[in-house]
Tab-separated table of C-alpha atoms and ligand atoms in Angstrom:
chain	number	residue	atom	x	y	z
Q	476	MET	CA	25.975	4.957	-34.755
Q	477	THR	CA	24.100	7.482	-32.684
Q	478	ASP	CA	26.119	9.443	-30.168
Q	479	SER	CA	25.526	8.262	-26.626
Q	480	PRO	CA	23.551	10.884	-24.668
Q	481	ALA	CA	25.619	13.340	-22.671
Q	482	PRO	CA	26.007	12.127	-19.078
Q	483	LEU	CA	23.556	13.812	-16.746
Q	484	VAL	CA	23.731	15.390	-13.315
Q	485	ALA	CA	21.322	14.214	-10.646
Q	486	VAL	CA	20.583	16.117	-7.449
Q	487	ILE	CA	19.148	14.220	-4.499
Q	488	VAL	CA	17.398	16.688	-2.178
Q	489	VAL	CA	16.971	15.064	1.216
Q	490	ALA	CA	13.858	16.507	2.869
Q	491	ALA	CA	12.502	13.632	4.954
Q	492	GLY	CA	13.791	14.671	8.353
Q	493	SER	CA	11.542	15.427	11.308
Q	494	GLY	CA	13.406	18.520	12.507
Q	495	THR	CA	13.641	17.493	16.160
Q	496	ARG	CA	16.146	20.215	17.009
Q	497	LEU	CA	13.987	22.850	15.333
Q	498	GLY	CA	11.040	21.864	17.467
Q	499	HIS	CA	8.385	22.918	14.948
Q	500	GLU	CA	5.075	21.105	14.620
Q	501	LEU	CA	5.744	20.513	10.927
Q	502	PRO	CA	8.507	18.332	9.484
Q	503	LYS	CA	11.402	20.701	8.898
Q	504	ALA	CA	11.281	20.810	5.080
Q	505	PHE	CA	7.673	22.049	5.300
Q	506	VAL	CA	8.320	24.788	7.834
Q	507	PRO	CA	7.631	28.229	6.349
Q	508	LEU	CA	10.528	30.668	6.018
Q	509	SER	CA	9.250	34.192	5.240
Q	510	GLY	CA	6.193	32.785	3.531
Q	511	ARG	CA	7.724	29.869	1.619
Q	512	THR	CA	8.727	26.416	2.879
Q	513	LEU	CA	12.332	25.328	3.285
Q	514	LEU	CA	11.701	22.740	0.570
Q	515	GLU	CA	10.478	25.384	-1.894
Q	516	ARG	CA	13.492	27.539	-1.236
Q	517	SER	CA	16.010	24.679	-1.434
Q	518	LEU	CA	14.461	23.538	-4.722
Q	519	ASP	CA	14.816	27.057	-6.116
Q	520	SER	CA	18.566	26.657	-5.563
Q	521	VAL	CA	18.539	23.355	-7.436
Q	522	PHE	CA	16.286	24.363	-10.321
Q	523	GLY	CA	18.388	27.500	-10.696
Q	524	MET	CA	21.438	25.363	-11.521
Q	525	ARG	CA	22.926	25.305	-14.968
Q	526	ASP	CA	22.863	21.521	-15.199
Q	527	ALA	CA	20.465	19.510	-13.021
Q	528	SER	CA	18.923	16.961	-15.338
Q	529	GLN	CA	17.360	14.726	-12.693
Q	530	VAL	CA	16.053	16.068	-9.390
Q	531	ILE	CA	15.118	13.508	-6.764
Q	532	VAL	CA	13.210	14.750	-3.720
Q	533	VAL	CA	13.293	12.438	-0.721
Q	534	ALA	CA	10.325	13.365	1.457
Q	535	PRO	CA	8.436	12.067	4.496
Q	536	GLU	CA	6.257	9.053	3.638
Q	537	ASP	CA	3.089	10.952	4.671
Q	538	ARG	CA	3.863	14.084	2.670
Q	539	LEU	CA	4.807	12.690	-0.745
Q	540	ASP	CA	1.888	14.344	-2.558
Q	541	GLU	CA	2.657	17.718	-0.982
Q	542	ALA	CA	6.334	17.354	-1.817
Q	543	ARG	CA	5.502	16.367	-5.387
Q	544	ALA	CA	3.210	19.393	-5.806
Q	545	ILE	CA	5.896	21.732	-4.480
Q	546	ALA	CA	8.626	20.197	-6.625
Q	547	THR	CA	6.467	20.219	-9.762
Q	548	GLU	CA	5.578	23.846	-9.275
Q	549	ARG	CA	9.150	24.914	-8.498
Q	550	ALA	CA	10.416	22.966	-11.529
Q	551	GLY	CA	8.182	25.220	-13.640
Q	552	ALA	CA	9.367	25.274	-17.199
Q	553	ALA	CA	12.709	23.659	-16.343
Q	554	GLY	CA	13.182	20.462	-18.333
Q	555	GLY	CA	14.697	17.278	-16.952
Q	556	TYR	CA	13.360	14.484	-14.781
Q	557	LEU	CA	11.694	14.782	-11.377
Q	558	ASP	CA	11.278	11.944	-8.879
Q	559	VAL	CA	9.774	12.070	-5.387
Q	560	VAL	CA	10.448	9.098	-3.117
Q	561	PRO	CA	9.823	8.324	0.565
Q	562	GLY	CA	12.712	8.833	2.970
Q	563	GLY	CA	14.216	6.460	5.495
Q	564	ASN	CA	14.731	6.646	9.239
Q	565	SER	CA	18.103	8.366	8.900
Q	566	ARG	CA	19.641	10.862	6.518
Q	567	GLN	CA	21.854	8.099	5.146
Q	568	ALA	CA	18.847	5.841	4.562
Q	569	SER	CA	17.082	8.690	2.794
Q	570	VAL	CA	20.035	9.282	0.505
Q	571	GLU	CA	20.009	5.568	-0.282
Q	572	ARG	CA	16.317	5.840	-1.287
Q	573	GLY	CA	17.317	8.572	-3.685
Q	574	LEU	CA	20.200	6.600	-5.158
Q	575	ALA	CA	17.769	3.778	-5.952
Q	576	VAL	CA	15.987	5.870	-8.599
Q	577	LEU	CA	18.996	7.358	-10.379
Q	578	ARG	CA	18.556	7.364	-14.123
Q	579	PRO	CA	20.986	5.128	-16.083
Q	580	ASP	CA	22.566	8.102	-17.884
Q	581	VAL	CA	23.512	10.002	-14.711
Q	582	ASP	CA	27.253	10.139	-14.065
Q	583	THR	CA	27.447	12.878	-11.415
Q	584	VAL	CA	25.365	12.933	-8.243
Q	585	LEU	CA	24.878	15.795	-5.782
Q	586	VAL	CA	23.286	15.214	-2.401
Q	587	HIS	CA	21.762	18.341	-0.848
Q	588	ASP	CA	20.011	19.095	2.430
Q	589	ALA	CA	16.634	20.774	2.031
Q	590	ALA	CA	17.530	22.314	5.390
Q	591	ARG	CA	20.156	24.449	3.641
Q	592	ALA	CA	17.365	26.508	2.125
Q	593	LEU	CA	19.325	29.625	1.186
Q	594	THR	CA	22.109	27.850	-0.717
Q	595	PRO	CA	23.016	29.828	-3.854
Q	596	SER	CA	22.647	27.934	-7.141
Q	597	THR	CA	26.170	29.075	-7.989
Q	598	LEU	CA	27.549	26.895	-5.175
Q	599	CYS	CA	25.714	23.880	-6.605
Q	600	ASP	CA	27.152	24.631	-10.042
Q	601	ALA	CA	30.646	24.960	-8.546
Q	602	VAL	CA	30.343	21.498	-6.978
Q	603	VAL	CA	29.293	19.964	-10.312
Q	604	ALA	CA	32.187	21.635	-12.129
Q	605	ALA	CA	34.696	20.510	-9.490
Q	606	VAL	CA	33.480	16.884	-9.561
Q	607	ARG	CA	33.699	16.830	-13.342
Q	608	ALA	CA	37.162	18.434	-13.289
Q	609	SER	CA	38.608	16.215	-10.561
Q	610	GLY	CA	36.790	12.946	-11.111
Q	611	ALA	CA	36.508	12.751	-7.323
Q	612	GLY	CA	34.181	13.706	-4.515
Q	613	VAL	CA	33.769	17.409	-3.781
Q	614	VAL	CA	32.329	19.069	-0.677
Q	615	PRO	CA	31.870	22.801	0.030
Q	616	GLY	CA	33.400	23.837	3.331
Q	617	LEU	CA	34.004	26.916	5.470
Q	618	ASP	CA	37.044	27.642	7.605
Q	619	LEU	CA	36.334	27.453	11.314
Q	620	VAL	CA	36.404	30.783	13.129
Q	621	ASP	CA	36.104	29.453	16.705
Q	622	SER	CA	38.820	27.588	18.585
Q	623	ILE	CA	37.972	23.890	18.839
Q	624	LYS	CA	38.609	21.790	21.960
Q	625	ARG	CA	38.475	18.085	22.556
Q	626	VAL	CA	36.515	17.392	25.764
Q	627	ASP	CA	35.852	14.309	27.869
Q	628	PRO	CA	32.303	13.160	28.827
Q	629	ARG	CA	32.454	15.352	31.911
Q	630	GLY	CA	33.213	18.416	29.787
Q	631	THR	CA	36.817	18.637	30.897
Q	632	VAL	CA	38.876	20.253	28.180
Q	633	LEU	CA	41.492	17.902	26.758
Q	634	ALA	CA	43.961	18.694	24.006
Q	635	GLY	CA	43.211	21.530	21.626
Q	636	VAL	CA	42.525	20.862	17.971
Q	637	ASP	CA	44.298	22.678	15.152
Q	638	ARG	CA	41.333	24.260	13.367
Q	639	ARG	CA	43.483	24.779	10.276
Q	640	GLU	CA	43.100	21.038	9.721
Q	641	LEU	CA	39.309	21.254	9.915
Q	642	SER	CA	36.489	22.445	7.670
Q	643	ALA	CA	32.813	23.034	8.434
Q	644	VAL	CA	31.346	21.124	5.505
Q	645	GLN	CA	28.043	21.916	3.857
Q	646	THR	CA	25.960	20.535	1.016
Q	647	PRO	CA	25.465	19.922	-1.863
Q	648	GLN	CA	28.109	17.204	-1.708
Q	649	GLY	CA	29.012	15.954	-5.175
Q	650	PHE	CA	30.488	12.684	-6.412
Q	651	PRO	CA	31.037	10.562	-9.477
Q	652	ARG	CA	28.052	8.231	-9.433
Q	653	ARG	CA	30.120	5.046	-9.280
Q	654	MET	CA	31.980	6.245	-6.184
Q	655	LEU	CA	28.869	7.234	-4.271
Q	656	VAL	CA	26.974	4.060	-5.153
Q	657	ALA	CA	29.976	1.901	-4.232
Q	658	ALA	CA	30.448	3.757	-0.936
Q	659	PHE	CA	26.820	3.226	0.072
Q	660	ALA	CA	27.029	-0.442	-0.931
Q	661	ALA	CA	30.102	-0.836	1.293
Q	662	ALA	CA	28.673	1.131	4.243
Q	663	THR	CA	28.897	-0.695	7.552
Q	664	GLU	CA	27.729	2.160	9.819
Q	665	GLU	CA	25.616	5.311	9.913
Q	666	LEU	CA	27.778	8.336	9.198
Q	667	THR	CA	26.699	11.972	9.263
Q	668	ASP	CA	27.429	12.866	5.675
Q	669	ASP	CA	28.033	11.361	2.275
Q	670	ALA	CA	31.684	12.436	2.105
Q	671	ALA	CA	32.382	10.342	5.211
Q	672	LEU	CA	31.020	7.238	3.480
Q	673	VAL	CA	32.961	7.930	0.304
Q	674	THR	CA	36.279	8.457	2.093
Q	675	ALA	CA	35.591	5.400	4.273
Q	676	ALA	CA	35.307	3.420	1.037
Q	677	GLY	CA	38.744	4.690	0.045
Q	678	PHE	CA	37.724	7.239	-2.556
Q	679	PRO	CA	39.200	10.779	-2.639
Q	680	VAL	CA	37.140	13.788	-1.580
Q	681	SER	CA	38.288	17.407	-1.744
Q	682	ILE	CA	36.965	20.625	-0.269
Q	683	ILE	CA	36.003	23.704	-2.248
Q	684	PRO	CA	35.026	27.065	-0.716
Q	685	GLY	CA	31.530	26.947	0.744
Q	686	ASP	CA	29.082	29.807	1.151
Q	687	PRO	CA	27.833	31.240	4.479
Q	688	LEU	CA	24.328	31.337	2.961
Q	689	ALA	CA	24.428	27.542	2.672
Q	690	PHE	CA	24.094	27.182	6.466
Q	691	LYS	CA	21.852	24.405	7.700
Q	692	ILE	CA	18.623	25.469	9.394
Q	693	THR	CA	18.708	23.205	12.439
Q	694	THR	CA	17.624	25.214	15.499
Q	695	PRO	CA	15.047	27.995	16.028
Q	696	TRP	CA	17.900	30.487	16.000
Q	697	ASP	CA	18.952	29.259	12.533
Q	698	LEU	CA	15.395	29.842	11.289
Q	699	ARG	CA	15.350	33.336	12.802
Q	700	ARG	CA	18.706	34.085	11.228
Q	701	ALA	CA	17.339	33.007	7.822
Q	702	GLU	CA	14.247	35.206	8.322
Q	703	LEU	CA	16.439	38.180	9.122
Q	704	LEU	CA	18.534	37.559	6.019
Q	705	LEU	CA	15.369	37.652	3.938
Q	706	ALA	CA	13.575	40.418	5.790
Q	707	THR	CA	13.824	44.151	5.315
Q	708	PRO	CA	16.351	45.864	7.647
Q	709	ALA	CA	15.064	45.934	11.244
Q	710	ASP	CA	14.897	49.665	11.712
Q	711	PRO	CA	11.880	51.821	12.669
Q	712	ALA	CA	11.484	53.321	9.223
Q	713	GLY	CA	11.823	49.925	7.526
Q	714	SER	CA	12.533	49.735	3.849
Q	715	PRO	CA	9.778	49.761	1.274
Q	716	ARG	CA	9.871	46.977	-1.305
Q	717	VAL	CA	8.801	47.363	-4.933
Q	718	GLY	CA	7.610	44.574	-7.232
Q	719	THR	CA	6.412	44.389	-10.819
Q	720	GLY	CA	4.023	41.950	-12.484
Q	721	LEU	CA	2.885	41.201	-16.017
Q	722	ASP	CA	0.033	39.030	-17.221
Q	723	VAL	CA	-1.396	38.234	-20.634
Q	724	HIS	CA	-4.616	36.444	-21.618
Q	725	ALA	CA	-6.001	35.665	-25.059
Q	726	PHE	CA	-9.601	36.476	-25.828
Q	727	ASP	CA	-12.108	33.644	-25.465
Q	728	ASP	CA	-15.461	34.474	-27.014
Q	729	THR	CA	-17.146	31.672	-25.086
Q	730	SER	CA	-16.647	33.425	-21.748
Q	731	GLU	CA	-17.633	36.705	-20.134
Q	732	LEU	CA	-15.084	39.428	-19.480
Q	733	TRP	CA	-13.800	40.109	-15.980
Q	734	LEU	CA	-11.065	42.716	-15.904
Q	735	ALA	CA	-9.549	44.943	-13.198
Q	736	GLY	CA	-11.997	43.426	-10.720
Q	737	LEU	CA	-15.121	44.301	-12.728
Q	738	HIS	CA	-17.579	42.373	-14.898
Q	739	TRP	CA	-17.864	43.792	-18.432
Q	740	PRO	CA	-21.150	42.597	-19.983
Q	741	GLY	CA	-21.083	42.422	-23.776
Q	742	GLU	CA	-17.292	42.461	-23.996
Q	743	ARG	CA	-15.131	39.559	-25.224
Q	744	GLY	CA	-14.037	37.288	-22.386
Q	745	LEU	CA	-10.481	36.150	-21.646
Q	746	ALA	CA	-9.230	32.592	-21.690
Q	747	GLY	CA	-7.736	31.061	-18.567
Q	748	HIS	CA	-8.253	28.552	-15.749
Q	749	SER	CA	-9.658	31.376	-13.635
Q	750	ASP	CA	-11.760	34.242	-15.014
Q	751	GLY	CA	-8.644	35.465	-16.842
Q	752	ASP	CA	-8.497	38.885	-15.141
Q	753	ALA	CA	-5.053	39.905	-16.417
Q	754	ALA	CA	-5.033	43.153	-14.418
Q	755	VAL	CA	-5.658	41.408	-11.093
Q	756	HIS	CA	-3.108	38.694	-11.881
Q	757	ALA	CA	-0.503	41.334	-12.739
Q	758	ILE	CA	-1.222	43.057	-9.404
Q	759	CYS	CA	-0.820	39.747	-7.540
Q	760	ASP	CA	2.479	39.070	-9.320
Q	761	ALA	CA	3.719	42.530	-8.362
Q	762	LEU	CA	2.739	42.076	-4.697
Q	763	LEU	CA	4.294	38.590	-4.494
Q	764	ALA	CA	7.469	39.802	-6.193
Q	765	ALA	CA	7.813	42.726	-3.790
Q	766	ALA	CA	7.463	40.350	-0.824
Q	767	GLY	CA	9.870	37.816	-2.310
Q	768	LEU	CA	7.125	35.185	-2.426
Q	769	GLY	CA	7.486	34.055	-6.019
Q	770	ASP	CA	4.664	34.532	-8.485
Q	771	VAL	CA	1.011	33.762	-9.223
Q	772	GLY	CA	1.860	30.537	-11.071
Q	773	GLY	CA	3.944	29.305	-8.187
Q	774	VAL	CA	1.433	30.259	-5.504
Q	775	PHE	CA	-1.869	29.401	-7.207
Q	776	GLY	CA	-0.729	26.917	-9.875
Q	777	THR	CA	-2.583	26.644	-13.148
Q	778	ALA	CA	-4.912	23.717	-12.549
Q	779	ASP	CA	-6.281	24.007	-9.000
Q	780	ALA	CA	-9.932	22.945	-9.274
Q	781	ALA	CA	-10.828	25.376	-6.488
Q	782	LEU	CA	-9.722	28.255	-8.710
Q	783	ALA	CA	-11.627	27.264	-11.849
Q	784	ASP	CA	-13.299	30.476	-13.108
Q	785	ALA	CA	-12.347	32.160	-9.825
Q	786	HIS	CA	-12.676	35.932	-9.811
Q	787	GLY	CA	-9.922	38.378	-8.982
Q	788	GLU	CA	-10.961	38.938	-5.397
Q	789	VAL	CA	-10.010	35.363	-4.506
Q	790	PHE	CA	-6.495	35.905	-5.794
Q	791	LEU	CA	-6.129	39.330	-4.232
Q	792	ARG	CA	-7.242	38.252	-0.775
Q	793	GLU	CA	-4.943	35.175	-0.703
Q	794	THR	CA	-2.042	37.264	-1.985
Q	795	LEU	CA	-2.760	39.910	0.655
Q	796	ARG	CA	-2.773	37.224	3.356
Q	797	ARG	CA	0.618	35.877	2.243
Q	798	VAL	CA	2.108	39.359	2.018
Q	799	GLY	CA	0.853	40.052	5.541
Q	800	ASP	CA	2.321	36.751	6.808
Q	801	ALA	CA	5.640	37.827	5.328
Q	802	GLY	CA	5.511	40.999	7.462
Q	803	PHE	CA	4.349	43.595	4.943
Q	804	ARG	CA	1.344	45.784	4.207
Q	805	VAL	CA	0.478	47.309	0.855
Q	806	GLY	CA	1.684	50.875	0.246
Q	807	ASN	CA	0.043	51.371	-3.118
Q	808	VAL	CA	-0.452	49.643	-6.453
Q	809	SER	CA	-0.546	50.858	-10.030
Q	810	VAL	CA	-1.811	48.720	-12.911
Q	811	GLN	CA	-2.010	49.520	-16.612
Q	812	VAL	CA	-4.195	47.495	-18.986
Q	813	ILE	CA	-2.988	47.184	-22.582
Q	814	GLY	CA	-5.598	46.392	-25.217
Q	815	ASN	CA	-8.051	47.772	-27.738
Q	816	ARG	CA	-11.126	47.016	-25.657
Q	817	PRO	CA	-12.844	47.516	-23.273
Q	818	ARG	CA	-12.496	51.274	-22.687
Q	819	LEU	CA	-11.622	51.491	-19.021
Q	820	ALA	CA	-11.906	55.261	-18.594
Q	821	PRO	CA	-15.678	55.318	-17.966
Q	822	ARG	CA	-15.294	52.750	-15.141
Q	823	ARG	CA	-11.792	53.605	-13.899
Q	824	ALA	CA	-13.040	55.068	-10.622
Q	825	GLU	CA	-15.278	52.042	-10.042
Q	826	SER	CA	-12.394	49.655	-10.631
Q	827	GLU	CA	-10.000	51.648	-8.436
Q	828	ALA	CA	-12.550	51.729	-5.637
Q	829	ARG	CA	-13.151	47.997	-5.933
Q	830	LEU	CA	-9.461	47.003	-5.957
Q	831	SER	CA	-8.505	49.524	-3.272
Q	832	SER	CA	-11.213	48.233	-0.959
Q	833	ILE	CA	-9.904	44.691	-1.279
Q	834	LEU	CA	-6.226	45.583	-0.763
Q	835	GLY	CA	-6.830	48.282	1.821
Q	836	ALA	CA	-4.516	50.593	-0.099
Q	837	PRO	CA	-4.677	52.975	-3.063
Q	838	VAL	CA	-4.832	51.240	-6.450
Q	839	SER	CA	-4.537	53.306	-9.628
Q	840	VAL	CA	-5.864	51.867	-12.867
Q	841	SER	CA	-4.873	53.103	-16.295
Q	842	ALA	CA	-5.176	51.783	-19.844
Q	843	THR	CA	-3.530	52.180	-23.220
Q	844	THR	CA	-3.538	50.668	-26.686
Q	845	THR	CA	-0.527	49.755	-28.801
Q	846	ASP	CA	-1.802	51.685	-31.848
Q	847	GLY	CA	-2.549	48.444	-33.667
Q	848	LEU	CA	0.837	46.853	-32.950
Q	849	GLY	CA	1.378	43.349	-31.602
Q	850	PHE	CA	-1.129	40.818	-30.377
Q	851	THR	CA	-3.088	43.359	-28.377
Q	852	GLY	CA	-3.225	45.685	-31.366
Q	853	ARG	CA	-4.520	42.829	-33.513
Q	854	GLY	CA	-7.276	42.237	-30.987
Q	855	GLU	CA	-5.984	38.808	-29.944
Q	856	GLY	CA	-5.876	39.448	-26.238
Q	857	ILE	CA	-5.159	41.786	-23.332
Q	858	ALA	CA	-1.983	42.406	-21.321
Q	859	ALA	CA	-1.563	44.140	-17.985
Q	860	ILE	CA	1.490	45.384	-16.130
Q	861	ALA	CA	1.494	46.335	-12.461
Q	862	THR	CA	3.802	47.849	-9.883
Q	863	ALA	CA	3.317	47.358	-6.148
Q	864	LEU	CA	4.913	49.080	-3.163
Q	865	LEU	CA	5.068	47.222	0.146
Q	866	VAL	CA	6.127	48.584	3.517
Q	867	PRO	CA	7.034	46.521	6.609
Q	868	ALA	CA	3.862	45.952	8.620
Q	869	GLU	CA	5.796	46.898	11.750
Q	870	ALA	CA	9.423	47.518	12.526
Q	871	ARG	CA	11.269	44.549	13.992
Q	872	GLY	CA	13.532	45.166	16.964
Q	873	PRO	CA	17.030	43.678	17.134
Q	874	VAL	CA	17.268	39.948	17.862
Q	875	LEU	CA	17.989	39.536	21.587
Q	876	SER	CA	17.824	35.720	21.822
Q	877	TRP	CA	17.457	32.757	19.525
Q	878	GLU	CA	13.988	31.750	20.774
Q	879	ALA	CA	11.704	31.688	17.739
Y	1716	CTP	N1	15.603	10.562	8.070
Y	1716	CTP	C1	16.070	11.711	7.522
Y	1716	CTP	C2	16.791	12.660	8.302
Y	1716	CTP	C3	17.236	13.840	7.709
Y	1716	CTP	N2	16.952	14.043	6.393
Y	1716	CTP	C4	17.349	15.280	5.765
Y	1716	CTP	O1	18.738	15.494	5.933
Y	1716	CTP	C5	18.992	16.910	6.001
Y	1716	CTP	C6	19.948	17.209	7.163
Y	1716	CTP	O2	19.414	16.604	8.319
Y	1716	CTP	P1	19.010	17.465	9.608
Y	1716	CTP	O3	19.309	18.904	9.421
Y	1716	CTP	O4	19.535	16.782	10.801
Y	1716	CTP	O5	17.401	17.332	9.563
Y	1716	CTP	P2	16.520	16.576	10.624
Y	1716	CTP	O6	16.989	15.186	10.788
Y	1716	CTP	O7	15.116	16.801	10.194
Y	1716	CTP	O8	16.786	17.427	11.961
Y	1716	CTP	P3	16.933	16.835	13.430
Y	1716	CTP	O9	18.224	16.078	13.436
Y	1716	CTP	O10	16.959	18.060	14.278
Y	1716	CTP	O11	15.736	15.959	13.684
Y	1716	CTP	C7	17.662	17.607	6.168
Y	1716	CTP	O12	17.344	18.296	4.980
Y	1716	CTP	C8	16.680	16.482	6.431
Y	1716	CTP	O13	15.405	16.706	5.863
Y	1716	CTP	C9	16.243	13.111	5.630
Y	1716	CTP	O14	15.994	13.324	4.455
Y	1716	CTP	N3	15.823	11.940	6.213
Y	1717	LIG	C1	25.242	16.550	5.659
Y	1717	LIG	C2	25.581	17.679	6.566
Y	1717	LIG	O1	24.675	18.754	6.345
Y	1717	LIG	C3	26.982	18.140	6.285
Y	1717	LIG	O2	27.355	19.127	7.200
Y	1717	LIG	C4	25.453	17.285	8.050
Y	1717	LIG	O3	26.370	16.237	8.331
Y	1717	LIG	C5	24.047	16.840	8.388
Y	1717	LIG	O4	24.026	16.559	9.782
Y	1717	LIG	P1	22.594	16.342	10.452
Y	1717	LIG	O5	22.824	16.117	11.909
Y	1717	LIG	O6	21.978	15.168	9.749
Y	1717	LIG	O7	21.839	17.608	10.224
């Protein structure tokens, strides 16, 4: 008799809200935060978990393709199952849409707000562990630090509230599947979170320590706060940021060689969806890493028809734009090509001039062999490693108000 498969964890990421209180032209999950959308960042938290076997993204009906592209790219090499479904006209309705596609072998379900874009993966893992240990619902919560008053419709303060009996709850909220499904089936009203439905159905829910980084981005001030958490310190000098990048391409004798921004007639080409310029891709990875914007695969994908056979300049200019949008300019870049051929020395100055003119900053190009060792030494391909230094484009003054 074959062992039954281990029960799985599903995470429903609710991202179908309009973001009325944020007041942005885009639906909130698609609003950029330091160069990457809230949805991208919230999915990084989920795909960074130890045990998220099914991820269900609940997105606006008119942005399903965009949500699917983001989720697929953030999933990267992570295994598991990915579903993208249209949301409903309330958070609760959207969660219900997610519950409808749970896989049969899921026994633990987390529900997470895409709006809590900076949530650490460790908090998600802690919720899973606590649900599994307790067999009950689990919600991360923070102690209240302000005094809480009960007020009447005119704003008159009534009795105080003992804040020691309260918790500011966050997401992901985790539950045994049967409890959550039963609670939604028994729901008779719209409640603001999943724990409320589960307790209303008579099931136990406990609080575990939350994380201040798991705050919900609701208002423009919340978005500004998140930007500041991600940005370099707001002081006149600013803080430089360093990134590294590595890229490898196998030789492809059916194509021409483009490397370090130059065409190399008569040399063996490199395989790849683009022109395979490993040096330029390593530079882009280093720039994106320094700006905290992910990597070339995440930004450009590996199958975009618009980038078929695209040359390095296309990648460099888009990367430069994103780095600029994130508030940085390039300090300098260094890239080293590793391979038996071509010999870069005769054209080093040409390559450096070419790359520097595109990035508007000094680029140094060097090359080495591995003395016959490894795939490059066997003449199977070329590798490149790059380091990039970014500096804040301009110092940011202190935040004086929450207007965006
Ligand atoms: N119909 C809805 C409403 C909300 N959400 C999601 O539920 C989370 C928490 O909701 P909230 O922060 O209130 O988001 P919005 O409803 O978009 O914001 P607002 O209330 O300001 O319109 C968000 O990730 C949001 O995308 C959803 O999936 N479907
Ligand atoms: C689910 C939640 O994030 C827990 O604090 C919160 O209830 C969502 O409230 P919203 O008004 O839908 O943002």
